[in-house]
Coordinates of C-alpha atoms in Angstrom, one line a residue:
Chain H
X261 CA -7.8 10.6 18.6
X262 CA -5.1 8.3 17.9
X263 CA -1.8 8.8 19.3
X264 CA 0.6 10.5 17.6
X265 CA 4.3 11.6 17.5
X266 CA 4.4 15.6 18.0
X267 CA 4.1 17.9 14.8
X268 CA 7.7 19.0 15.2
X269 CA 9.4 15.4 15.4
X270 CA 7.3 14.6 12.4
X271 CA 8.1 17.3 10.4
X272 CA 12.3 16.5 11.1
X273 CA 11.0 13.0 10.1
X274 CA 9.7 13.9 6.8
X275 CA 12.2 15.7 6.2
X276 CA 14.7 12.5 7.0
X277 CA 12.8 11.0 4.6
X278 CA 12.7 13.1 1.6
X279 CA 16.9 13.3 2.6
X280 CA 17.2 9.8 2.3
X281 CA 15.1 8.9 -0.7
X282 CA 16.1 12.5 -3.1
X283 CA 19.6 12.9 -2.0
X284 CA 21.3 16.2 -0.5
X285 CA 19.6 18.1 -2.8
X286 CA 16.2 17.5 -1.2
X287 CA 15.7 21.1 0.5
X288 CA 15.3 22.2 -3.3
X289 CA 12.6 19.8 -3.7
X290 CA 8.7 20.9 -4.2
X291 CA 7.6 18.3 -1.1
X292 CA 10.1 20.3 0.8
X293 CA 9.1 23.8 -0.1
X294 CA 5.5 22.5 0.1
X295 CA 5.9 20.8 3.7
X296 CA 7.5 23.6 5.4
X297 CA 5.2 25.7 4.5
X298 CA 2.6 23.4 5.2
X299 CA 3.7 23.0 8.7
X300 CA 4.3 26.7 9.3
X301 CA 0.8 27.6 8.5
X302 CA -0.6 25.1 11.0
X303 CA 1.6 26.4 13.7
X304 CA 0.2 25.3 17.2
X305 CA -2.5 28.0 18.1
X306 CA -3.9 28.8 21.5
X307 CA -7.2 27.6 20.9
X308 CA -8.1 24.2 22.3
X309 CA -9.7 22.7 19.1
X310 CA -8.3 23.6 16.1
X311 CA -10.1 20.9 13.9
X312 CA -7.5 21.7 10.6
X313 CA -4.3 21.3 12.8
X314 CA -5.7 18.4 13.7
X315 CA -6.1 17.0 10.5
X316 CA -3.3 18.4 9.2
X317 CA -1.2 16.7 12.0
X318 CA -2.6 12.7 10.9
X319 CA -2.0 13.8 7.4
X320 CA 1.3 14.3 8.4
X321 CA 2.2 11.6 9.8
X322 CA 0.2 9.5 7.4
X323 CA 2.7 10.8 5.3
X324 CA 5.4 10.1 7.1
X325 CA 4.5 6.4 7.6
X326 CA 4.3 6.3 4.1
X327 CA 7.7 7.3 2.9
X328 CA 9.3 5.4 5.8
X329 CA 7.7 2.5 5.2
X330 CA 8.2 2.2 2.0
X331 CA 11.9 3.0 2.5
X332 CA 12.3 0.3 4.8
X333 CA 9.7 -2.4 2.6
X334 CA 12.7 -1.5 -0.3
X335 CA 15.4 -2.3 2.0
X336 CA 14.0 -5.5 3.3
X337 CA 12.8 -6.4 -0.2
X338 CA 16.2 -5.4 -1.8
X339 CA 18.0 -8.0 0.9
X340 CA 15.8 -10.9 1.0
X341 CA 14.0 -10.5 -2.5
X342 CA 15.7 -8.9 -5.4
X343 CA 18.2 -12.0 -6.5
X344 CA 15.8 -14.8 -7.0
X345 CA 16.0 -18.1 -4.9
X346 CA 19.1 -18.3 -2.7
X347 CA 21.5 -21.1 -3.2
X348 CA 21.6 -23.8 -0.4
X349 CA 24.6 -22.5 0.8
X350 CA 23.1 -19.2 1.8
X351 CA 19.4 -20.3 2.5
X352 CA 21.3 -22.7 5.2
X353 CA 23.3 -19.8 6.3
X354 CA 20.1 -17.6 7.0
X355 CA 19.1 -19.9 10.0
X356 CA 23.0 -21.0 10.9
X357 CA 23.4 -24.1 9.5
X358 CA 26.0 -24.8 7.1
X359 CA 26.0 -27.7 4.4
X360 CA 28.4 -30.4 5.3
X361 CA 31.7 -30.5 3.5
X362 CA 31.5 -34.2 2.6
X363 CA 28.8 -35.9 1.0
X364 CA 28.4 -38.3 3.6
X365 CA 29.1 -36.4 6.3
X366 CA 31.8 -37.4 8.8
X367 CA 34.2 -40.6 8.1
X368 CA 32.3 -41.0 5.2
X369 CA 35.5 -42.7 3.7
X370 CA 36.1 -45.5 6.0
Chain L
X129 CA 3.0 -50.9 -45.1
X130 CA 6.4 -50.0 -44.3
X131 CA 5.9 -46.8 -46.6
X132 CA 2.7 -45.6 -44.7
X133 CA 4.5 -46.2 -41.3
X134 CA 7.2 -44.3 -42.1
X135 CA 5.0 -41.8 -43.7
X136 CA 3.3 -41.6 -40.7
X137 CA 6.1 -41.0 -38.9
X138 CA 7.6 -38.2 -40.8
X139 CA 5.5 -35.6 -40.1
X140 CA 4.8 -37.3 -36.2
X141 CA 8.2 -36.9 -35.5
X142 CA 8.3 -33.5 -37.0
X143 CA 5.7 -32.4 -34.9
X144 CA 7.0 -34.1 -31.6
X145 CA 10.7 -33.2 -32.4
X146 CA 11.1 -30.8 -29.2
X147 CA 12.3 -28.5 -31.9
X148 CA 9.2 -27.4 -33.6
X149 CA 7.2 -27.6 -30.2
X150 CA 9.3 -25.8 -28.2
X151 CA 11.9 -24.0 -30.4
X152 CA 14.4 -22.3 -28.2
X153 CA 14.0 -19.0 -29.1
X154 CA 10.6 -18.7 -29.1
X155 CA 10.7 -19.9 -25.1
X156 CA 13.3 -17.5 -24.4
X157 CA 11.1 -14.1 -25.9
X158 CA 7.9 -15.8 -24.0
X159 CA 10.3 -15.7 -21.0
X160 CA 11.0 -11.8 -21.7
X161 CA 7.2 -10.7 -22.4
X162 CA 6.0 -12.4 -19.4
X163 CA 8.5 -11.1 -17.0
X164 CA 8.4 -7.8 -18.6
X165 CA 6.3 -6.5 -15.7
X166 CA 9.3 -7.1 -13.4
X167 CA 11.8 -6.1 -15.5
X168 CA 12.9 -2.5 -14.3
X169 CA 13.2 0.5 -16.6
X170 CA 15.9 3.1 -16.6
X171 CA 15.0 6.2 -14.8
X172 CA 15.0 8.5 -18.2
X173 CA 14.7 11.8 -16.5
X174 CA 16.4 14.4 -14.8
X175 CA 14.2 16.9 -13.3
X176 CA 11.1 16.5 -12.1
X177 CA 8.8 19.3 -11.4
X178 CA 4.8 20.2 -11.6
X179 CA 2.3 22.6 -13.6
X180 CA -0.7 23.9 -13.1
X181 CA -3.4 22.9 -16.6
X182 CA -6.0 25.1 -17.9
X183 CA -8.3 23.6 -15.8
X184 CA -6.8 24.1 -12.7
X185 CA -5.5 20.6 -12.7
X186 CA -2.1 19.9 -12.0
X187 CA 0.4 18.2 -14.2
X188 CA 3.8 16.0 -13.6
X189 CA 6.3 16.7 -16.0
X190 CA 9.6 14.3 -16.4
X191 CA 12.1 16.8 -17.8
X192 CA 9.9 18.2 -20.8
X193 CA 7.9 15.2 -21.1
X194 CA 4.0 15.2 -19.4
X195 CA 3.2 12.2 -17.3
X196 CA 0.7 10.1 -18.8
X197 CA -1.3 7.0 -17.2
X198 CA -0.7 3.7 -18.4
X199 CA -3.9 3.8 -20.0
X200 CA -2.1 6.5 -22.2
X201 CA -4.0 9.4 -20.8
X202 CA -2.9 12.9 -19.9
X203 CA -1.8 12.6 -15.9
X204 CA -3.7 14.6 -13.9
X205 CA -3.8 15.5 -10.2
X206 CA -6.5 17.4 -8.7
X207 CA -4.5 19.3 -6.6
X208 CA -1.3 20.7 -5.8
X209 CA -0.4 18.4 -2.4
X210 CA -1.6 15.2 -5.0
X211 CA 0.7 16.3 -7.6
X212 CA 4.0 17.5 -5.3
X213 CA 3.4 13.7 -3.5
X214 CA 3.5 11.8 -6.8
X215 CA 5.9 13.8 -8.1
X216 CA 8.5 12.9 -5.2
X217 CA 7.7 9.6 -5.9
X218 CA 9.3 9.7 -9.4
X219 CA 11.9 12.3 -7.9
X220 CA 13.0 9.1 -5.4
X221 CA 13.9 6.7 -8.2
X222 CA 17.3 6.6 -8.3
X223 CA 18.8 4.4 -11.3
X224 CA 15.7 2.0 -12.5
X225 CA 12.1 2.8 -11.6
X226 CA 10.3 0.8 -9.0
X227 CA 7.1 0.8 -9.5
X228 CA 6.1 -1.2 -7.0
X229 CA 7.4 2.1 -4.6
X230 CA 5.1 4.3 -6.1
X231 CA 2.0 3.6 -4.4
X232 CA 0.3 7.1 -4.9
X233 CA 0.7 7.2 -8.5
X234 CA -0.4 3.9 -9.1
X235 CA -3.4 4.9 -7.0
X236 CA -4.0 8.3 -9.4
X237 CA -3.5 6.0 -12.2
X238 CA -6.2 3.4 -11.4
X239 CA -8.3 6.5 -10.5
X240 CA -8.0 8.2 -14.0
X241 CA -7.7 5.0 -16.2
X242 CA -10.6 3.1 -14.1
X243 CA -9.5 -0.1 -16.0
X244 CA -12.6 -2.1 -14.5
X245 CA -14.7 0.0 -15.8
X246 CA -16.6 0.5 -12.6
X247 CA -19.1 2.8 -11.3
X248 CA -19.1 4.7 -8.0
X249 CA -22.0 2.3 -6.6
X250 CA -20.4 -0.6 -7.9
X251 CA -17.2 0.1 -6.0
X252 CA -19.7 1.0 -2.3
X253 CA -21.0 -2.2 -3.3
X254 CA -17.5 -4.5 -3.7
X255 CA -16.5 -2.5 -0.7
X256 CA -20.0 -3.2 1.8
X257 CA -19.2 -7.1 1.0
X258 CA -16.1 -6.3 3.1
X259 CA -18.3 -5.3 5.9
X260 CA -20.1 -9.0 6.1
X261 CA -16.4 -11.0 6.7
X262 CA -14.9 -7.6 8.4
X263 CA -11.3 -8.8 10.8
X264 CA -12.9 -7.5 13.7
X265 CA -16.1 -9.2 13.6
X266 CA -14.1 -12.5 13.3
X267 CA -13.1 -13.6 17.1
X268 CA -11.7 -17.3 18.1
X269 CA -12.6 -19.0 20.3
X270 CA -9.4 -20.5 21.8
X271 CA -6.6 -20.1 23.3
X272 CA -7.6 -18.1 26.1
X273 CA -5.0 -15.5 25.5
X274 CA -6.2 -14.1 21.9
X275 CA -9.3 -14.3 23.0
X276 CA -8.4 -11.5 25.7
X277 CA -6.2 -9.7 23.2
X278 CA -8.6 -9.6 20.4
X279 CA -11.5 -8.5 22.9
X280 CA -9.0 -5.9 24.6
X281 CA -7.6 -4.6 21.0
X282 CA -10.5 -4.5 18.7
X283 CA -13.7 -3.9 21.2
X284 CA -13.1 -0.4 21.6
X285 CA -12.7 0.3 17.8
X286 CA -16.3 -1.7 17.1
X287 CA -17.9 0.3 20.2
X288 CA -16.6 3.7 18.9
X289 CA -17.5 2.8 14.8
X290 CA -21.1 2.2 16.5
X291 CA -21.3 5.0 18.2
X292 CA -20.2 7.7 15.7
X293 CA -22.9 6.4 12.8
X294 CA -25.1 4.9 15.2
X295 CA -25.4 1.2 14.1
X296 CA -24.9 -2.4 15.0
X297 CA -22.2 -4.7 13.7
X298 CA -21.5 -6.9 17.0
X299 CA -18.9 -9.8 16.6
X300 CA -18.9 -13.4 16.5
X301 CA -16.8 -16.4 17.1
X302 CA -19.5 -18.1 14.8
X303 CA -17.7 -19.0 11.2
X304 CA -20.7 -17.6 9.7
X305 CA -19.8 -14.1 11.4
X306 CA -22.2 -11.8 13.0
X307 CA -25.3 -10.8 11.4
X308 CA -25.3 -7.6 10.1
X309 CA -28.5 -5.5 9.8
X310 CA -29.6 -3.8 6.5
X311 CA -29.7 -0.5 8.7
X312 CA -26.3 -0.9 9.2
X313 CA -25.7 -1.1 5.7
X314 CA -27.9 1.3 5.0
X315 CA -26.0 3.7 6.5
X316 CA -22.7 3.1 5.5
X317 CA -24.0 2.8 2.0
X318 CA -25.4 6.2 2.2
X319 CA -21.8 7.6 4.1
X320 CA -19.9 6.1 1.5
X321 CA -22.1 7.9 -1.5
X322 CA -20.6 11.2 0.4
X323 CA -16.8 10.4 -1.2
X324 CA -16.2 11.5 -4.8
X325 CA -15.3 8.9 -7.5
X326 CA -11.3 9.3 -6.4
X327 CA -11.8 8.9 -2.3
X328 CA -13.7 6.1 -2.9
X329 CA -11.2 4.3 -4.7
X330 CA -9.0 5.0 -2.2
X331 CA -11.2 3.9 0.6
X332 CA -11.6 0.8 -1.5
X333 CA -8.0 0.3 -1.4
X334 CA -7.7 0.7 2.1
X335 CA -10.7 -1.6 3.0
X336 CA -8.8 -4.6 0.6
X337 CA -5.7 -4.0 2.6
X338 CA -6.9 -4.0 6.3
X339 CA -9.5 -6.7 5.1
X340 CA -12.1 -4.8 7.3
X341 CA -14.5 -1.6 6.6
X342 CA -14.1 -1.0 10.5
X343 CA -10.5 -0.4 10.5
X344 CA -10.6 1.6 7.5
X345 CA -13.1 4.2 8.6
X346 CA -11.0 4.6 11.5
X347 CA -8.2 5.8 9.5
X348 CA -10.4 8.1 7.0
X349 CA -12.0 9.6 10.2
X350 CA -8.6 9.9 12.0
X351 CA -10.0 8.1 14.6
X352 CA -6.7 5.9 14.4
X353 CA -3.2 6.1 13.1
X354 CA -2.1 4.1 10.2
X355 CA 0.3 2.1 12.5
X356 CA -2.3 1.5 14.9
X357 CA -4.7 0.0 11.8
X358 CA -2.3 -2.2 10.7
X359 CA -1.3 -3.5 14.0
X360 CA -5.0 -4.3 14.6
X361 CA -5.5 -5.8 11.3
X362 CA -2.6 -8.2 11.7
X363 CA -3.5 -9.1 15.2
X364 CA -3.5 -12.7 14.9
X365 CA -0.1 -12.9 13.6
X366 CA 1.1 -10.7 15.7
X367 CA 0.2 -12.9 18.4
X368 CA 2.0 -16.1 16.7
X369 CA 5.1 -13.7 15.9
X370 CA 5.2 -13.1 20.3
X371 CA 5.2 -17.2 20.6
X372 CA 7.4 -18.4 17.6
X373 CA 9.8 -15.3 17.2
X374 CA 9.9 -12.9 14.2
X375 CA 10.5 -13.6 10.6
X376 CA 12.5 -10.3 8.8
X377 CA 11.8 -11.5 5.4
X378 CA 8.2 -12.8 5.7
X379 CA 6.6 -10.7 8.6
X380 CA 8.5 -7.4 8.6
X381 CA 8.4 -7.3 4.8
X382 CA 4.6 -7.8 4.8
X383 CA 4.2 -5.6 7.7
X384 CA 5.7 -2.4 6.2
X385 CA 4.1 -3.1 2.6
X386 CA 0.9 -2.9 4.0
X387 CA 1.6 -0.1 6.5
X388 CA 3.1 1.9 2.8
X389 CA -0.4 0.7 0.8
X390 CA -2.5 1.8 4.0
X391 CA -1.2 5.1 4.2
X392 CA -1.1 5.6 0.5
X393 CA -5.0 5.0 0.6
X394 CA -5.0 6.8 3.5
X395 CA -3.6 9.9 2.1
X396 CA -5.2 9.1 -1.1
X397 CA -8.4 9.7 0.4
X398 CA -7.7 12.6 2.3
X399 CA -5.9 14.9 -0.4
X400 CA -8.6 14.2 -3.1
X401 CA -11.5 15.1 -0.6
X402 CA -10.8 18.5 -1.0
X403 CA -12.2 19.6 2.7
X404 CA -8.9 18.7 4.0
X405 CA -6.5 20.9 2.4
X406 CA -8.6 23.7 1.7
X407 CA -10.4 24.6 5.2
X408 CA -7.5 26.5 7.1
X409 CA -7.9 28.6 10.1
X410 CA -6.1 31.9 9.9
X411 CA -3.8 32.9 12.5
X412 CA -4.8 36.1 14.4
X413 CA -1.8 38.4 16.2

C-alpha cells in the first residue's frame, strides 16, 4: 500500500487548494460540501481492514495531488512560459549574467 | 519580341509581387486562425452548478446555460462526484478560461465525443502496446549507480505486479527489451476488458502519460500514489537532476504537469467505475 498522508491533513490540504482556486467563497461551493461530506462519512472506524476507507483515502490523496499540481504548474507556466520568448537581457539574467553595455566590451574605444 | 517579354513579365511580375503571394491582411488572418486554440476566452459566466437529468446523469450549468462538449453534445457525467469535480474546474477559472488546466473536463469530453472513433478493443490493444516498451522493463548497463537505482526502485513494483496478476514480465538492458510471453498479454487483455469505456479512456491516458502499463496499473490498483508513480516514471531524469541540478522552468514544470495529468487520469478511472463511490460501510454505534 502506498504511503500517504493522514486523512485529516489530506482533507485540510484539499480545502486549502479549493480556497486558493475558488476564492473566499469556497466554503459555499459544491466541492467543499462534497469533500466534507465524504470525509465525515468515511471517518476512521475501529476495524483494521476497511476497504472503502482506503479507497476513499487514495482518491482524496489523488484529488489533492491534482489540485496542488495544477496550481503549481499554472504558476510556473505564468512565470516562465506565458509571455512568449524572453528578451536577451532577461534570458541572460535568468542564469545570472549581464549583457555587455559597450559594443566591444571594455576598452573598445581605444 | 520585346512586347512578348513585356507581356510575359506582366503576369509574372504580378504573381511574384509580395502583395499577391502573401497579402498582408491574409497573413494576419492566418496567424489569428492558427493561434485561436491558444487565445484564451474570457470567463463568460458567474455561477457554476450541477443538476441531475432524467436518465440519472449529471449535467454542469454555467449560469443558466448547459455545458456542452466541443463536439456539440450535451455534457453529462455519470455520477455526482465527477460532475462536482468538473464544476470545480470551471469555477476555478479566474478571468480567462485556461483549458490546459482542466484535465477532468478534457477527459470527460474525450469520452463523450470519442473524437478518434475507437472501440474499447482498439483502446486495449493500443494500451497493451506500451507493455512491450514499458519504462520499468528497460534498464541501463552503466553508470553503476543508475543501474542500482533502477534495480532498487523498479524491481519491487515489477514483482508486485507479477505476483498480483500471476504473470511474467521481466526486465532487460537489451535494446529489444524483454520478451513478453503471450499469456501475460492475454491476462492483461482480459483484465482490461473488465473496465468500462470511460475508465478505459482514463486508463489509456494514464498509461500514455507514464509511458508504462505497470506503473499505471499500480496507481489504478492503489498500490502506488500518484507522486510515487510519477517519480518512478521519471527515474532517470531525477537521477540526472541530482547530478546536474534542477531547472525550474523545465524539470519542475514538466514534473508538475505530469503529476496533474496522471492524478486526473487516475481519479477519472476511479470515479467512472462505480464500485469505489457506491460501496460504503455503515458506521454502527
